[in-house]
Short mmCIF file of C-alpha atoms in Angstrom, two decimals:
data_model
loop_
_atom_site.label_atom_id
_atom_site.label_comp_id
_atom_site.label_asym_id
_atom_site.label_seq_id
_atom_site.Cartn_x
_atom_site.Cartn_y
_atom_site.Cartn_z
CA UNK P 1 0.00 0.00 0.00
CA UNK P 2 1.34 3.45 -0.90
CA UNK P 3 1.98 6.10 1.79
CA UNK P 4 -0.68 8.30 0.19
CA UNK P 5 -3.29 5.56 0.31
CA UNK P 6 -2.36 4.79 3.90
CA UNK P 7 -2.83 8.44 4.85
CA UNK P 8 -6.21 8.52 3.14
CA UNK P 9 -7.22 5.38 5.06
CA UNK P 10 -6.28 7.00 8.37
CA UNK P 11 -7.88 10.37 7.77
CA UNK P 12 -10.93 9.55 5.68
CA UNK P 13 -12.89 7.96 8.51
CA UNK P 14 -14.55 5.41 6.25
CA UNK P 15 -16.72 2.79 7.93
CA UNK P 16 -16.59 -0.66 6.39
CA UNK P 17 -19.49 -2.85 7.43
CA UNK P 18 -19.36 -6.55 6.60
CA UNK P 19 -22.65 -8.47 6.67
CA UNK P 20 -21.89 -12.11 7.43
CA UNK P 21 -19.57 -13.58 10.06
CA UNK P 22 -18.52 -16.74 8.24
CA UNK P 23 -15.22 -17.38 6.50
CA UNK P 24 -15.72 -14.71 3.82
CA UNK P 25 -16.81 -12.01 6.25
CA UNK P 26 -14.12 -12.69 8.84
CA UNK P 27 -11.37 -12.93 6.23
CA UNK P 28 -12.49 -9.62 4.73
CA UNK P 29 -11.98 -7.93 8.10
CA UNK P 30 -8.62 -9.66 8.58
CA UNK P 31 -7.45 -8.76 5.05
CA UNK P 32 -8.40 -5.10 5.54
CA UNK P 33 -6.24 -4.89 8.65
CA UNK P 34 -3.38 -6.88 7.12
CA UNK P 35 -3.34 -4.58 4.09
CA UNK P 36 -3.27 -1.43 6.23
CA UNK P 37 -6.84 -0.20 6.58
CA UNK P 38 -7.02 1.84 9.79
CA UNK P 39 -10.63 2.99 9.90
CA UNK P 40 -13.70 1.37 11.44
CA UNK P 41 -14.53 -2.22 10.53
CA UNK P 42 -17.72 -3.87 11.78
CA UNK P 43 -18.72 -7.49 11.17
CA UNK P 44 -22.40 -8.33 11.65
CA UNK P 45 -23.43 -11.96 12.20
CA UNK P 46 -26.92 -13.37 12.55
CA UNK P 47 -25.81 -16.19 14.83
CA UNK P 48 -24.96 -15.52 18.49
CA UNK P 49 -21.82 -17.70 18.42
CA UNK P 50 -18.28 -16.47 17.97
CA UNK P 51 -17.50 -16.67 14.22
CA UNK P 52 -16.61 -20.23 13.28
CA UNK P 53 -15.45 -22.41 10.42
CA UNK P 54 -18.03 -24.70 8.80
CA UNK P 55 -16.13 -27.77 7.44
CA UNK P 56 -15.63 -29.33 10.91
CA UNK P 57 -19.40 -29.27 11.50
CA UNK P 58 -19.95 -32.37 9.35
CA UNK P 59 -16.95 -34.12 10.89
CA UNK P 60 -15.37 -33.46 14.29
CA UNK P 61 -18.15 -31.33 15.80
CA UNK P 62 -20.88 -33.69 14.65
CA UNK P 63 -19.11 -36.70 16.13
CA UNK P 64 -18.38 -34.99 19.42
CA UNK P 65 -14.63 -34.87 18.79
CA UNK P 66 -14.66 -31.07 19.04
CA UNK P 67 -16.97 -28.65 20.83
CA UNK P 68 -16.73 -25.99 18.17
CA UNK P 69 -14.66 -24.54 15.38
CA UNK P 70 -14.26 -20.87 16.26
CA UNK P 71 -11.78 -18.94 14.13
CA UNK P 72 -8.47 -18.22 15.81
CA UNK P 73 -8.85 -14.48 15.33
CA UNK P 74 -8.43 -11.84 18.04
CA UNK P 75 -11.04 -9.35 16.87
CA UNK P 76 -10.36 -6.98 19.76
CA UNK P 77 -6.67 -6.81 18.94
CA UNK P 78 -7.52 -6.16 15.30
CA UNK P 79 -9.87 -3.35 16.25
CA UNK P 80 -12.80 -5.11 14.56
CA UNK P 81 -16.25 -4.65 16.07
CA UNK P 82 -18.41 -7.78 16.19
CA UNK P 83 -22.18 -7.50 16.29
CA UNK P 84 -23.42 -11.04 16.82
CA UNK P 85 -26.98 -12.29 17.02
CA UNK P 86 -27.94 -9.36 14.82
CA UNK P 87 -30.35 -9.90 11.91
CA UNK P 88 -30.00 -7.62 8.90
CA UNK P 89 -33.36 -7.05 7.23
CA UNK P 90 -32.49 -4.71 4.38
CA UNK P 91 -30.21 -2.11 2.90
CA UNK P 92 -30.94 1.42 1.72
CA UNK P 93 -28.05 2.25 -0.61
CA UNK P 94 -29.08 5.86 -1.18
CA UNK P 95 -28.74 6.52 2.56
CA UNK P 96 -25.80 4.13 2.98
CA UNK P 97 -27.64 2.41 5.82
CA UNK P 98 -28.54 -1.12 6.85
CA UNK P 99 -31.77 -1.97 8.60
CA UNK P 100 -31.14 -4.39 11.45
CA UNK P 101 -33.06 -5.82 14.38
CA UNK P 102 -31.32 -3.33 16.65
CA UNK P 103 -31.77 -0.27 14.47
CA UNK P 104 -30.09 1.34 11.46
CA UNK P 105 -26.35 0.85 10.87
CA UNK P 106 -24.57 3.39 8.66
CA UNK P 107 -21.76 2.41 6.33
CA UNK P 108 -19.41 4.01 3.84
CA UNK P 109 -18.43 0.69 2.29
CA UNK P 110 -20.62 -2.40 2.50
CA UNK P 111 -19.35 -5.96 2.02
CA UNK P 112 -21.95 -8.66 1.47
CA UNK P 113 -20.72 -11.99 2.84
CA UNK P 114 -23.95 -13.69 3.87
CA UNK P 115 -23.04 -17.06 2.36
CA UNK P 116 -25.62 -19.62 1.36
CA UNK P 117 -28.56 -21.25 3.11
CA UNK P 118 -29.72 -24.84 2.71
CA UNK P 119 -32.66 -25.66 0.49
CA UNK P 120 -35.47 -27.14 2.55
CA UNK P 121 -37.56 -30.13 1.54
CA UNK P 122 -41.14 -28.98 0.83
CA UNK P 123 -43.66 -30.27 3.31
CA UNK P 124 -41.19 -30.87 6.13
CA UNK P 125 -41.65 -27.59 7.95
CA UNK P 126 -42.53 -28.38 11.55
CA UNK P 127 -42.16 -32.16 11.17
CA UNK P 128 -40.22 -33.43 14.20
CA UNK P 129 -36.96 -35.20 13.54
CA UNK P 130 -36.13 -33.37 10.29
CA UNK P 131 -32.72 -31.71 10.26
CA UNK P 132 -30.48 -29.53 8.11
CA UNK P 133 -26.71 -29.31 8.53
CA UNK P 134 -25.39 -25.83 7.97
CA UNK P 135 -24.86 -24.13 11.33
CA UNK P 136 -23.23 -24.93 14.65
CA UNK P 137 -26.68 -25.23 16.21
CA UNK P 138 -27.64 -27.76 13.49
CA UNK P 139 -24.58 -29.86 14.32
CA UNK P 140 -25.28 -29.71 18.04
CA UNK P 141 -28.87 -30.85 17.49
CA UNK P 142 -27.67 -33.77 15.38
CA UNK P 143 -24.89 -34.92 17.69
CA UNK P 144 -27.21 -36.69 20.19
CA UNK P 145 -29.10 -38.22 17.26
CA UNK P 146 -25.89 -39.93 16.18
CA UNK P 147 -25.02 -40.84 19.74
CA UNK P 148 -28.36 -42.69 20.06
CA UNK P 149 -27.52 -44.64 16.88
CA UNK P 150 -30.93 -44.02 15.36
CA UNK P 151 -32.00 -45.16 11.91
CA UNK P 152 -31.28 -42.17 9.70
CA UNK P 153 -32.56 -41.29 6.24
CA UNK P 154 -30.50 -38.77 4.32
CA UNK P 155 -32.28 -36.98 1.49
CA UNK P 156 -29.77 -36.06 -1.20
CA UNK P 157 -26.56 -37.78 -2.30
CA UNK P 158 -24.53 -34.63 -2.86
CA UNK P 159 -21.37 -33.57 -1.04
CA UNK P 160 -23.05 -32.76 2.28
CA UNK P 161 -25.23 -35.89 2.15
CA UNK P 162 -22.18 -38.10 1.62
CA UNK P 163 -20.22 -36.40 4.40
CA UNK P 164 -23.07 -36.71 6.86
CA UNK P 165 -23.68 -40.35 5.90
CA UNK P 166 -19.99 -40.99 6.52
CA UNK P 167 -20.18 -39.50 10.02
CA UNK P 168 -23.41 -41.34 10.81
CA UNK P 169 -21.93 -44.69 9.81
CA UNK P 170 -18.84 -43.94 11.91
CA UNK P 171 -21.21 -43.34 14.83
CA UNK P 172 -22.84 -46.73 14.25
CA UNK P 173 -26.14 -45.56 12.79
CA UNK P 174 -28.07 -47.42 10.10
CA UNK P 175 -28.12 -45.03 7.14
CA UNK P 176 -30.25 -44.92 4.01
CA UNK P 177 -29.53 -42.22 1.45
CA UNK P 178 -32.29 -41.42 -1.05
CA UNK P 179 -31.47 -39.55 -4.25
CA UNK P 180 -33.98 -38.46 -6.89
CA UNK P 181 -31.39 -38.66 -9.66
CA UNK P 182 -29.85 -41.86 -10.95
CA UNK P 183 -26.49 -41.40 -9.28
CA UNK P 184 -24.77 -39.51 -6.47
CA UNK P 185 -23.46 -36.00 -7.16
CA UNK P 186 -25.69 -35.74 -10.22
CA UNK P 187 -25.65 -31.97 -10.16
CA UNK P 188 -21.90 -31.71 -9.75
CA UNK P 189 -20.23 -34.40 -11.87
CA UNK P 190 -20.92 -36.18 -15.17
CA UNK P 191 -22.39 -39.67 -15.01
CA UNK P 192 -19.23 -41.58 -15.86
CA UNK P 193 -17.31 -39.86 -13.05
CA UNK P 194 -20.01 -40.04 -10.38
CA UNK P 195 -21.04 -43.64 -11.14
CA UNK P 196 -18.03 -45.30 -9.43
CA UNK P 197 -18.81 -43.36 -6.25
CA UNK P 198 -22.12 -45.19 -5.81
CA UNK P 199 -20.22 -48.27 -4.63
CA UNK P 200 -18.66 -46.29 -1.79
CA UNK P 201 -21.97 -46.24 0.07
CA UNK P 202 -22.29 -50.02 0.18
CA UNK P 203 -18.63 -50.36 1.10
CA UNK P 204 -19.34 -48.22 4.16
CA UNK P 205 -22.50 -50.11 5.07
CA UNK P 206 -24.89 -47.38 3.95
CA UNK P 207 -27.79 -48.04 1.58
CA UNK P 208 -28.04 -45.77 -1.45
CA UNK P 209 -31.40 -45.59 -3.24
CA UNK P 210 -31.30 -43.72 -6.54
CA UNK P 211 -34.31 -42.69 -8.64
CA UNK P 212 -36.00 -42.30 -5.25
CA UNK P 213 -38.33 -39.34 -4.90
CA UNK P 214 -39.67 -38.39 -1.50
CA UNK P 215 -43.46 -38.26 -1.42
CA UNK P 216 -43.66 -36.99 2.15
CA UNK P 217 -42.00 -37.11 5.53
CA UNK P 218 -43.94 -37.96 8.66
CA UNK P 219 -42.79 -38.50 12.24
CA UNK P 220 -40.67 -41.64 12.22
CA UNK P 221 -40.76 -42.38 8.48
CA UNK P 222 -40.00 -41.23 4.96
CA UNK P 223 -42.47 -42.27 2.26
CA UNK P 224 -41.14 -42.56 -1.28
CA UNK P 225 -43.12 -41.99 -4.46
CA UNK P 226 -43.02 -45.72 -5.26
CA UNK P 227 -44.80 -46.53 -2.00
CA UNK P 228 -41.73 -47.57 -0.02
CA UNK P 229 -41.83 -46.61 3.63
CA UNK P 230 -38.43 -46.08 5.25
CA UNK P 231 -38.24 -46.03 9.07
CA UNK P 232 -36.45 -42.88 10.19
CA UNK P 233 -35.56 -41.88 13.71
CA UNK P 234 -34.15 -38.78 12.04
CA UNK P 235 -34.16 -37.28 8.55
CA UNK P 236 -31.29 -35.13 7.32
CA UNK P 237 -31.94 -33.01 4.25
CA UNK P 238 -29.01 -32.18 1.98
CA UNK P 239 -30.49 -31.16 -1.36
CA UNK P 240 -28.43 -28.08 -2.06
CA UNK P 241 -27.94 -24.48 -1.00
CA UNK P 242 -28.76 -21.08 -2.41
CA UNK P 243 -27.28 -17.64 -1.78
CA UNK P 244 -28.68 -16.04 1.37
CA UNK P 245 -29.72 -12.81 -0.33
CA UNK P 246 -33.51 -12.58 0.06
CA UNK P 247 -32.98 -9.60 2.36
CA UNK P 248 -31.58 -7.62 -0.58
CA UNK P 249 -34.94 -7.56 -2.39
CA UNK P 250 -35.80 -4.06 -3.52
CA UNK P 251 -32.31 -2.70 -2.77
CA UNK P 252 -31.33 -2.20 -6.39
CA UNK P 253 -28.37 -4.55 -5.99
CA UNK P 254 -28.44 -6.77 -9.07
CA UNK P 255 -28.98 -10.48 -8.45
CA UNK P 256 -28.55 -13.43 -10.80
CA UNK P 257 -30.77 -16.37 -11.67
CA UNK P 258 -29.84 -18.24 -8.49
CA UNK P 259 -30.28 -15.22 -6.26
CA UNK P 260 -26.56 -14.52 -6.14
CA UNK P 261 -25.10 -11.01 -6.15
CA UNK P 262 -23.67 -10.30 -9.59
CA UNK P 263 -20.18 -9.07 -8.80
CA UNK P 264 -17.57 -7.87 -11.28
CA UNK P 265 -14.00 -9.11 -11.62
CA UNK P 266 -12.99 -7.16 -8.51
CA UNK P 267 -16.02 -8.41 -6.57
CA UNK P 268 -17.83 -5.07 -6.74
CA UNK P 269 -21.63 -5.26 -6.79
CA UNK P 270 -23.79 -3.27 -9.19
CA UNK P 271 -24.14 -0.28 -6.84
CA UNK P 272 -21.30 1.99 -5.67
CA UNK P 273 -19.53 1.19 -2.40
CA UNK P 274 -20.92 -2.35 -2.28
CA UNK P 275 -18.89 -5.55 -2.61
CA UNK P 276 -19.92 -9.21 -2.49
CA UNK P 277 -17.73 -12.17 -1.61
CA UNK P 278 -18.00 -15.89 -0.96
CA UNK P 279 -21.02 -18.13 -1.46
CA UNK P 280 -23.47 -15.27 -2.01
CA UNK P 281 -21.73 -13.88 -5.10
CA UNK P 282 -20.85 -14.90 -8.63
CA UNK P 283 -18.00 -13.43 -10.65
CA UNK P 284 -16.99 -13.42 -14.33
CA UNK P 285 -14.16 -15.81 -15.13
CA UNK P 286 -12.05 -14.98 -18.16
CA UNK P 287 -10.28 -18.32 -17.63
CA UNK P 288 -13.51 -20.24 -18.21
CA UNK P 289 -15.45 -17.76 -20.30
CA UNK P 290 -18.49 -17.72 -18.03
CA UNK P 291 -19.77 -16.43 -14.71
CA UNK P 292 -18.99 -18.75 -11.78
CA UNK P 293 -20.97 -19.25 -8.58
CA UNK P 294 -18.67 -21.19 -6.26
CA UNK P 295 -20.06 -22.52 -2.96
CA UNK P 296 -16.79 -23.62 -1.43
CA UNK P 297 -14.47 -22.71 1.42
CA UNK P 298 -11.47 -21.76 -0.70
CA UNK P 299 -13.47 -19.14 -2.60
CA UNK P 300 -14.47 -17.56 0.72
CA UNK P 301 -10.81 -17.51 1.74
CA UNK P 302 -9.38 -15.98 -1.44
CA UNK P 303 -11.96 -13.38 -2.44
CA UNK P 304 -11.55 -11.11 0.63
CA UNK P 305 -7.99 -10.21 -0.37
CA UNK P 306 -9.27 -8.76 -3.63
CA UNK P 307 -12.06 -6.89 -1.84
CA UNK P 308 -9.68 -5.42 0.73
CA UNK P 309 -7.20 -4.24 -1.90
CA UNK P 310 -9.93 -2.54 -3.89
CA UNK P 311 -11.35 -0.80 -0.81
CA UNK P 312 -7.86 0.49 -0.04
CA UNK P 313 -7.68 2.07 -3.48
CA UNK P 314 -5.10 -0.27 -4.86
CA UNK P 315 -5.51 -1.98 -8.22
CA UNK P 316 -5.87 -5.64 -7.40
CA UNK P 317 -5.48 -8.35 -9.96
CA UNK P 318 -8.82 -9.42 -11.35
CA UNK P 319 -10.48 -12.12 -9.31
CA UNK P 320 -10.29 -15.26 -11.42
CA UNK P 321 -9.12 -18.15 -9.21
CA UNK P 322 -9.00 -21.82 -10.07
CA UNK P 323 -11.91 -23.08 -7.94
CA UNK P 324 -10.93 -25.71 -5.40
CA UNK P 325 -12.67 -27.86 -2.82
CA UNK P 326 -12.29 -31.11 -0.96
CA UNK P 327 -14.55 -33.66 0.66
CA UNK P 328 -13.86 -36.50 3.09
CA UNK P 329 -16.32 -39.34 2.59
CA UNK P 330 -16.38 -43.08 3.20
CA UNK P 331 -12.68 -43.22 3.98
CA UNK P 332 -11.67 -41.33 0.86
CA UNK P 333 -10.16 -37.88 0.40
CA UNK P 334 -11.72 -36.29 -2.67
CA UNK P 335 -10.33 -33.08 -4.14
CA UNK P 336 -11.45 -31.04 -7.13
CA UNK P 337 -9.86 -28.09 -8.89
CA UNK P 338 -11.03 -26.07 -11.87
CA UNK P 339 -14.30 -26.03 -13.77
CA UNK P 340 -15.14 -28.77 -16.25
CA UNK P 341 -18.25 -27.27 -17.87
CA UNK P 342 -16.63 -26.45 -21.22
CA UNK P 343 -14.23 -29.40 -21.41
CA UNK P 344 -14.09 -31.41 -24.63
CA UNK P 345 -12.15 -34.44 -23.41
CA UNK P 346 -11.94 -36.58 -20.29
CA UNK P 347 -8.86 -38.61 -19.34
CA UNK P 348 -8.74 -41.20 -16.55
CA UNK P 349 -5.64 -41.80 -14.42
CA UNK P 350 -6.03 -45.11 -12.62
CA UNK P 351 -8.88 -47.53 -12.06
CA UNK P 352 -12.05 -45.90 -10.64
CA UNK P 353 -12.85 -49.20 -8.91
CA UNK P 354 -9.61 -48.88 -6.94
CA UNK P 355 -8.79 -46.82 -3.86
CA UNK P 356 -7.11 -43.96 -5.71
CA UNK P 357 -7.64 -42.41 -9.13
CA UNK P 358 -7.89 -39.11 -10.93
CA UNK P 359 -10.05 -37.73 -13.71
CA UNK P 360 -8.70 -34.91 -15.87
CA UNK P 361 -10.78 -32.63 -18.08
CA UNK P 362 -9.16 -31.01 -21.12
CA UNK P 363 -10.25 -28.25 -23.45
CA UNK P 364 -8.19 -27.93 -26.62
CA UNK P 365 -5.53 -30.06 -24.89
CA UNK P 366 -5.29 -27.69 -21.92
CA UNK P 367 -6.07 -28.97 -18.45
CA UNK P 368 -9.14 -27.11 -17.14
CA UNK P 369 -10.23 -29.31 -14.21
CA UNK P 370 -9.43 -32.48 -12.32
CA UNK P 371 -10.94 -34.62 -9.60
CA UNK P 372 -8.47 -36.60 -7.49
CA UNK P 373 -9.47 -39.43 -5.17
CA UNK P 374 -6.65 -40.29 -2.79
CA UNK P 375 -4.08 -38.64 -5.06
CA UNK P 376 -3.21 -35.29 -3.46
CA UNK P 377 -0.06 -34.91 -5.54
CA UNK P 378 -2.13 -35.00 -8.72
CA UNK P 379 -4.31 -32.25 -7.31
CA UNK P 380 -1.41 -30.02 -6.25
CA UNK P 381 0.39 -30.35 -9.58
CA UNK P 382 -2.80 -30.16 -11.62
CA UNK P 383 -3.94 -26.95 -9.97
CA UNK P 384 -0.70 -25.26 -11.00
CA UNK P 385 -1.02 -26.61 -14.55
CA UNK P 386 -4.56 -25.22 -14.81
CA UNK P 387 -3.37 -21.81 -13.60
CA UNK P 388 -0.56 -21.87 -16.15
CA UNK P 389 -2.84 -22.97 -19.01
CA UNK P 390 -0.37 -25.65 -20.05
CA UNK P 391 -1.09 -27.99 -22.96
CA UNK P 392 -1.08 -31.66 -21.98
CA UNK P 393 -0.09 -34.91 -23.68
CA UNK P 394 -3.25 -36.98 -23.20
CA UNK P 395 -1.41 -40.31 -23.54
CA UNK P 396 1.14 -39.38 -20.89
CA UNK P 397 -1.63 -37.95 -18.74
CA UNK P 398 -3.41 -41.32 -18.69
CA UNK P 399 -0.42 -43.04 -17.05
CA UNK P 400 -1.09 -42.85 -13.29
CA UNK P 401 2.55 -43.66 -12.55
CA UNK P 402 3.71 -40.55 -14.37
CA UNK P 403 3.63 -37.23 -12.45
CA UNK P 404 1.14 -34.79 -13.92
CA UNK P 405 3.82 -32.13 -14.23
CA UNK P 406 5.70 -34.47 -16.59
CA UNK P 407 2.68 -34.98 -18.86
CA UNK P 408 2.80 -31.59 -20.55
CA UNK P 409 3.02 -31.37 -24.34
CA UNK P 410 6.13 -30.04 -25.98
#
């Protein structure tokens, strides 16, 4: 940061208000301080808990191996004000004010970091024994369910459904996973890649029912459209998430088809002095030639650095990361990097029936995405190759014994 910019930051008295106390919101506050912002920073969180990380909720916290996952951040030392247990109901951009449950909050710069909220299963509102898994309170409600080793039905065989089923089996519960599509991860991966993962459920002692639509949920049971009645001491719904942006209705902040804030390549929203970061925002990717909406931890970690630099008046590099996420399920470590939507070729490395393998997606011979199961070195090297836009030798790429970095063309 230049001396002039630093002086402006000290004397301008700008108030940055961050709505959302998850990873994206907390990291925005941290990045502002690390990059030299000296004025007021306030983080508003709807939950009463100290800001916490979400990945451990479906693992250590759920299984009682950890009481929580609070961020190791000294907000007082950073000079960051926390307003927890505070609901934000709306924003009035013309007045530069937020409407909250405790009254109006003025801002000079607003950062939207409200994340995503789980999609609920219609007809389950108020039905006892139906759970979501998104918050610390959700995990704490589910922990005794696992401890009692109840029969559990999981609705949805996506990432969160698989992770919860893994934890429930580890706890000794009988688990049935019902999925409306014909395979797990139908919305995330192509059929030939997701198909081998179906066997993981049986290997772990969980039952996977595909082409299974839920007709209704009643206390103690899930009824499927084909007439099957599944006993259920508890039902966990994991059918997706959507940006938590309903409170922005009527604000003039432009939203996309999924309700996400349409940010630009520096994560600025459509109105002045407003930014959006993390799960609630999409951004244009020149790398992939389309707008990306990325609901993963790494995106919430990286984006705040761009936001902070832009607030400080610097000229940050455009925000165009290689998306990355991981999932631990059924004894396997699954990692994904990139975006395979526009790929024109798929190359396998290893046997998908085995314990470790990788799938690579190419576009015009360039690596654009890969999914690695138990092959972290492939992921680490592949991510760098995607960033570099290197052309690959498909034949060399298909040899699982050959390092990815040695499978480039020419």
